[in-house]
Amino acid sequence: MLAATLTRGSRSGALAASKNLSLARSAVQKTATRSCGLVAAVDNVWSPSPSTTSSNAAILHDINVLRQTTSRIVHRGPDGQKLTRGSMSTGGYGKWAMGHQRLAIVDPNSRTADMPFRYDFHSSGKNMSGDSKVVNLAANGEIYNHKELYAELVNEHGWKIDRGSQSDCEVIGHAYACLGPEEAVKRLDGMFAFVVFEEGDEATGKAPRAFAARDPVGIKPLYYAKTADGCGYAFASELKSLVGHVDTSTVKQVPPGHYWTPETGLVCYYNPDWLRKDDFAPWEEGKAPSIDEVREGFNAAVSKRMMADVDYGFFLSGGVDSCIVSQVLMPRYRAETGDDRPIPAFTVGMENSPDVMAARAMVDALGGERHVDHRQRVFTPEEVFNLIPKIIFHMETYETELIRSAIPNWLLAERAGADVKMVLTGEGADELFAGYLYFMDAENPRQIQNELRRIYGMLGDINLHRTDRMTMAHALEARVPFLDTKFTEMAMSVDPALKIVDKEAVQTNSPGREKTYLRNMFEGPNENGHSIPRPVLWRAKAMQCEGVGEDWVSMLQRKVAAEVTDAEMDNAHITYPLNTPHTKEELYYRRIFEDHYAGMAHVVNAWEGGCRAGGAAWESDAYTRTGLNNVGVLSHSLQEPIAARGFSTSTNARRSFSSFARTGVSSGRRQFSSVSLAVDEAVQSATSCGFDEHEGWLTAGGDDRNLVKKETGTNKYHCAPRPIEDGQIFRGSCTCNVPTKRGYGASQVLFDKLKAASDLDEALQNVFDDQRKRIAETLDLPDGCEVIICPSGSDAEYLPIAIARVLQPETQTGRKIVNIVTQLREIGAGSAPSAAGKFFSDYAPLIGKVPDGLASLNGFHEDEVCEISIPARTPDGAVVDASAEASKLAEEALENGSYPIIHGVFGGKTGLIDAVMPGSTAGGEHSLGVVDACQGR
């Protein structure tokens, strides 16, 4: 017979953080009161040198230090703290210690499920070859196949030792003893990190063993290092529990799919063919799974992660990945739990952001509040900036792209953690189905496959690192069905030619865009008859830092850049020789990291080139180290238009058209810094011709007609960005004039003031507000008028389309706009293409160089907006009655169900004036009239 005793070591409630942590860190700790993690330490009894086998580390010898160190991660497990210590041999040689904070999700009310577990296996049976095993285990995570694995041990390997609890992690110890550690870790299906100390027996010569392992994907973290005196090892779920106990230069993380022993070091145990072999291509042999098989594989992955004895919910970002999780989860939740209460769903974002609006639409599609309890955390930028130090303390990284997303993720987890202990998330789909926008620049399917392998390998350092730290900071466990190992193998066996991204489809939010294979897979209804709304199903991929608000990243960058001096930036390569910060944003994050984790910068595995796309085999400007270049592609039709904000001259409505105007373009994220100026084409072009910085900025913000040409030192109209001498003559235009001496002096004063401003947006807004106010007063505009300032008359042609969308909502849902422009060749050359929503040059306001393949502003495509031009004169020079022609075209547009915009020109280049200045019928409900008075001055 075989028997085992599962004993319980000493327990204690969580106490205050270690005194070794700084006061700032202690303040952070007081706000974090819950979550699940481990701490462990052991003498290096395997060292061949007797002088290095016994450590004086306090964590091994002082129970209070062990308690304080474990309490540093109390946020990971508020449901219980347990501490155990012992010797690595029967003779008392070599010390070990373990601490654990428990977040109880499975078997939550059983104290026998508290870890660390101590198994005293006694055997004379075949499994243990007459040996006894004393195994001490601390683990973090969930083992989804714990019941199946234990049954396998009993039925196939003759294991006869009963389980002492229903904890899913207990099976790790049984498998370790029955199969051996190397084989046991391969049988675990779940997310986990664990440490085992197996005690030796001097009487029998049985040697002590230490074994640490991490799950195949890196969902759960595990770090290790040598103790400060070099005579022991320490392990922890988070770096903060190693501070003050270890030689920081030796800190490492156990990589995903690896185990560690003192004899072997790190060993990879998970290295499937799709990840290991460059020539992996089952699709070439007809062995690729069908789309139905892949779909069923994901359904199974979701069902597997519903294992819980507590209430849970799901993150609903409004992105296609989380929407797919919710669509699959909902019918299974009802069927498997029998619970008819609405399941909680959690969303974060700024009001009217792409994520928030898409998530609301998805909730409606799932049956609304009857089935989903939608709990939203809507935030403003101002309220979160002060959270950054606390977030970096918990994130334990300075990787910039990661921290940007972590900020809204913190708010989301905080909201969810107040209500539930576990959530399902959509993490990982992008790494399997080519979900990032830079994949549209890939040259062939093999590049896509290899790039997916590369970024999959970074999941444990990036996406999953953020997911674990932000959720566990609020005692919340996140489960990731897309990264189920069986499903992952299926997804990576799909022909990568099916994952090719079409650039045009990205611009039109249509099939062919990123993750089309995945979107097609879940285009139909679920078992409840609920489908993902089409605008959600085909919306652009948005990282969380982008989806919560298109302007969020640029606002964040300006705010943190103001906290870093130019002198700090100049000395960054000296202060931080490893992974030197390239921007003020990067330096700000790095400075906070070093305050908490000095000497551990080498542990952070940052993206090559400073961003996810930096290490790809192809060139792409979709992402840079400052973020997504064209945030306009993130906007979608579910976001509210600006309609109800009123066309008012009051300051309360000062940004009436801001979100619509940025639909197709990036904010440019300009800052008055040497770094950003260096990459601004307009400024660089001007300064290379001898103009100063101020004069260079006078040429920025418009289109290519403003750019200074190196050959001439002037722009397209032979104008330079400085006043001319008295008596000189120049040809000006509505777009490109030379500045007057008075205007030049005023702009210099303004430039100097803005350069010193901490918030460029706010400073510019005040300037524009003042200009709008003066224009409104000069023209004596009535209440209800909106003054909108544009770089040129051509850019102003975009505005009637935006106004039409507001006045007639049907134009947002399929009704076509017909934009009728009169006096062609008497007005600016850019007017006609602009009236169709197209770029009229390869250099556009705010975004600079227009990305290749981008022809129109997002939402202004041929099937939504068309332009009809009426020439001012016939070929023989006769004046055309443009007003009459425009009226006929407008009537035809109305008969065809379209919405007409009719232009009237009050003074062309040769003085022509249209006979009639058009009005708007029914207050703009049926048509919109526009008067072009640009040349009438």
Short mmCIF file of C-alpha atoms in Angstrom, two decimals, residues 512-707:
data_model
loop_
_atom_site.label_atom_id
_atom_site.label_comp_id
_atom_site.label_asym_id
_atom_site.label_seq_id
_atom_site.Cartn_x
_atom_site.Cartn_y
_atom_site.Cartn_z
CA GLY A 512 -9.08 41.13 -46.37
CA ARG A 513 -7.88 43.24 -43.48
CA GLU A 514 -5.81 41.87 -40.56
CA LYS A 515 -7.21 38.70 -38.91
CA THR A 516 -9.65 38.09 -41.76
CA TYR A 517 -9.36 34.31 -41.26
CA LEU A 518 -10.38 34.66 -37.61
CA ARG A 519 -13.15 37.15 -38.36
CA ASN A 520 -14.62 34.86 -41.02
CA MET A 521 -14.50 31.98 -38.57
CA PHE A 522 -16.87 33.73 -36.18
CA GLU A 523 -18.95 35.78 -38.60
CA GLY A 524 -22.06 33.68 -38.06
CA PRO A 525 -24.32 33.48 -35.00
CA ASN A 526 -23.56 31.46 -31.88
CA GLU A 527 -25.88 28.85 -30.38
CA ASN A 528 -28.06 31.63 -28.97
CA GLY A 529 -28.44 33.20 -32.40
CA HIS A 530 -26.25 36.19 -31.49
CA SER A 531 -23.77 37.57 -34.04
CA ILE A 532 -20.93 40.04 -33.70
CA PRO A 533 -22.08 43.37 -35.25
CA ARG A 534 -20.39 43.93 -38.58
CA PRO A 535 -18.74 47.27 -37.62
CA VAL A 536 -17.22 45.47 -34.63
CA LEU A 537 -16.27 42.34 -36.53
CA TRP A 538 -14.36 44.35 -39.15
CA ARG A 539 -12.99 47.21 -37.06
CA ALA A 540 -9.26 47.85 -37.02
CA LYS A 541 -6.93 46.19 -34.58
CA ALA A 542 -6.27 48.60 -31.72
CA MET A 543 -3.80 48.05 -28.92
CA GLN A 544 -5.48 48.92 -25.66
CA CYS A 545 -3.59 52.20 -25.39
CA GLU A 546 -5.07 53.17 -28.78
CA GLY A 547 -8.57 51.75 -28.57
CA VAL A 548 -9.38 53.56 -25.32
CA GLY A 549 -9.09 56.85 -27.25
CA GLU A 550 -7.38 57.76 -30.49
CA ASP A 551 -5.57 60.72 -28.89
CA TRP A 552 -4.68 58.96 -25.66
CA VAL A 553 -1.07 58.08 -26.52
CA SER A 554 -0.18 61.56 -27.79
CA MET A 555 -1.66 63.14 -24.66
CA LEU A 556 0.27 60.73 -22.48
CA GLN A 557 3.54 61.42 -24.29
CA ARG A 558 3.23 65.19 -24.00
CA LYS A 559 2.46 64.91 -20.31
CA VAL A 560 5.38 62.69 -19.34
CA ALA A 561 7.82 64.47 -21.67
CA ALA A 562 7.30 67.59 -19.61
CA GLU A 563 8.70 65.69 -16.61
CA VAL A 564 12.09 65.11 -18.28
CA THR A 565 14.66 67.84 -18.90
CA ASP A 566 16.74 68.22 -22.05
CA ALA A 567 19.87 67.71 -19.93
CA GLU A 568 18.56 64.33 -18.73
CA MET A 569 17.86 63.37 -22.32
CA ASP A 570 21.34 64.40 -23.44
CA ASN A 571 22.93 62.24 -20.73
CA ALA A 572 20.63 59.25 -21.16
CA HIS A 573 23.32 57.14 -22.85
CA ILE A 574 25.57 57.69 -19.84
CA THR A 575 22.93 57.18 -17.16
CA TYR A 576 21.40 54.15 -18.87
CA PRO A 577 23.97 52.42 -21.09
CA LEU A 578 21.78 49.31 -21.34
CA ASN A 579 18.62 49.79 -23.41
CA THR A 580 19.23 53.53 -23.56
CA PRO A 581 16.01 55.59 -23.73
CA HIS A 582 15.48 57.30 -27.09
CA THR A 583 12.63 59.63 -26.11
CA LYS A 584 11.61 61.56 -23.05
CA GLU A 585 8.69 59.19 -22.57
CA GLU A 586 11.06 56.23 -22.46
CA LEU A 587 13.38 58.00 -20.03
CA TYR A 588 10.53 58.92 -17.70
CA TYR A 589 9.43 55.29 -17.39
CA ARG A 590 13.01 54.06 -17.01
CA ARG A 591 13.69 56.50 -14.19
CA ILE A 592 10.75 55.18 -12.18
CA PHE A 593 11.76 51.56 -12.82
CA GLU A 594 15.28 52.21 -11.56
CA ASP A 595 13.90 53.77 -8.37
CA HIS A 596 12.37 50.41 -7.48
CA TYR A 597 14.49 47.80 -9.26
CA ALA A 598 18.01 49.16 -9.48
CA GLY A 599 20.41 46.67 -11.01
CA MET A 600 17.65 44.67 -12.70
CA ALA A 601 17.36 46.52 -16.02
CA HIS A 602 18.83 43.50 -17.82
CA VAL A 603 15.79 41.41 -16.85
CA VAL A 604 13.50 43.48 -19.10
CA ASN A 605 13.25 42.01 -22.58
CA ALA A 606 12.28 45.03 -24.70
CA TRP A 607 11.21 45.11 -28.33
CA GLU A 608 13.99 45.42 -30.88
CA GLY A 609 13.82 48.89 -32.38
CA GLY A 610 11.62 50.17 -29.57
CA CYS A 611 8.34 48.77 -30.87
CA ARG A 612 6.66 45.53 -31.89
CA ALA A 613 7.23 46.10 -35.60
CA GLY A 614 10.90 47.01 -35.13
CA GLY A 615 12.14 43.43 -35.41
CA ALA A 616 10.03 42.37 -38.40
CA ALA A 617 11.75 41.09 -41.54
CA TRP A 618 10.11 43.84 -43.60
CA GLU A 619 10.00 47.61 -43.39
CA SER A 620 6.81 49.19 -42.08
CA ASP A 621 5.98 52.65 -40.84
CA ALA A 622 2.66 51.54 -39.34
CA TYR A 623 4.23 51.49 -35.88
CA THR A 624 7.23 53.38 -34.55
CA ARG A 625 8.63 53.62 -31.06
CA THR A 626 6.18 56.52 -30.49
CA GLY A 627 3.18 54.34 -31.38
CA LEU A 628 0.72 53.81 -34.21
CA ASN A 629 1.33 56.39 -36.92
CA ASN A 630 -2.19 56.62 -38.30
CA VAL A 631 -4.57 56.45 -35.34
CA GLY A 632 -7.37 57.54 -37.64
CA VAL A 633 -7.81 53.98 -38.92
CA LEU A 634 -9.11 53.04 -35.47
CA SER A 635 -12.28 55.13 -35.70
CA HIS A 636 -15.47 53.37 -36.75
CA SER A 637 -19.10 54.06 -37.50
CA LEU A 638 -20.33 53.09 -34.02
CA GLN A 639 -18.67 56.14 -32.53
CA GLU A 640 -20.95 59.09 -32.09
CA PRO A 641 -20.64 61.92 -34.61
CA ILE A 642 -20.15 65.37 -33.25
CA ALA A 643 -23.77 66.33 -33.99
CA ALA A 644 -25.22 67.29 -30.67
CA ARG A 645 -22.31 69.45 -29.58
CA GLY A 646 -23.81 72.41 -31.38
CA PHE A 647 -22.28 74.72 -34.00
CA SER A 648 -21.70 77.34 -31.36
CA THR A 649 -19.21 80.17 -31.16
CA SER A 650 -19.02 79.64 -27.41
CA THR A 651 -15.84 78.19 -25.92
CA ASN A 652 -17.83 75.22 -24.64
CA ALA A 653 -18.01 73.89 -28.17
CA ARG A 654 -14.46 74.67 -29.16
CA ARG A 655 -13.65 71.15 -30.38
CA SER A 656 -16.87 70.37 -32.16
CA PHE A 657 -15.23 68.72 -35.16
CA SER A 658 -12.03 67.44 -33.58
CA SER A 659 -12.81 63.73 -33.59
CA PHE A 660 -14.29 63.80 -37.09
CA ALA A 661 -11.36 65.76 -38.48
CA ARG A 662 -8.93 63.16 -37.24
CA THR A 663 -10.86 60.26 -38.75
CA GLY A 664 -8.26 59.64 -41.40
CA VAL A 665 -5.10 61.11 -39.96
CA SER A 666 -2.79 60.91 -37.02
CA SER A 667 -2.33 63.79 -34.66
CA GLY A 668 1.29 63.83 -35.70
CA ARG A 669 2.24 63.79 -32.01
CA ARG A 670 4.43 66.83 -32.47
CA GLN A 671 6.37 68.12 -29.51
CA PHE A 672 8.84 70.99 -29.41
CA SER A 673 11.81 68.73 -28.86
CA SER A 674 14.95 68.10 -30.86
CA VAL A 675 13.90 64.49 -31.41
CA SER A 676 10.52 65.23 -32.96
CA LEU A 677 11.78 68.19 -34.97
CA ALA A 678 14.43 66.01 -36.55
CA VAL A 679 11.82 63.73 -38.06
CA ASP A 680 9.44 66.47 -39.20
CA GLU A 681 9.91 66.70 -42.95
CA ALA A 682 8.75 70.31 -43.26
CA VAL A 683 10.96 71.67 -40.50
CA GLN A 684 13.93 69.60 -41.58
CA SER A 685 13.56 70.77 -45.17
CA ALA A 686 13.42 74.42 -44.14
CA THR A 687 16.28 74.32 -41.64
CA SER A 688 18.51 72.49 -44.14
CA CYS A 689 18.08 75.54 -46.40
CA GLY A 690 19.32 77.94 -43.72
CA PHE A 691 16.06 78.95 -42.08
CA ASP A 692 15.84 78.89 -38.30
CA GLU A 693 13.62 76.66 -36.20
CA HIS A 694 10.82 79.20 -35.96
CA GLU A 695 10.80 79.74 -39.71
CA GLY A 696 10.83 76.00 -40.26
CA TRP A 697 7.68 75.60 -38.20
CA LEU A 698 5.99 78.30 -40.28
CA THR A 699 6.13 75.80 -43.16
CA ALA A 700 4.74 72.88 -41.15
CA GLY A 701 1.16 71.76 -40.73
CA GLY A 702 0.04 72.17 -44.33
CA ASP A 703 0.50 70.21 -47.53
CA ASP A 704 3.40 69.91 -49.99
CA ARG A 705 2.83 73.42 -51.33
CA ASN A 706 4.29 74.80 -48.09
CA LEU A 707 7.45 72.71 -48.14
#
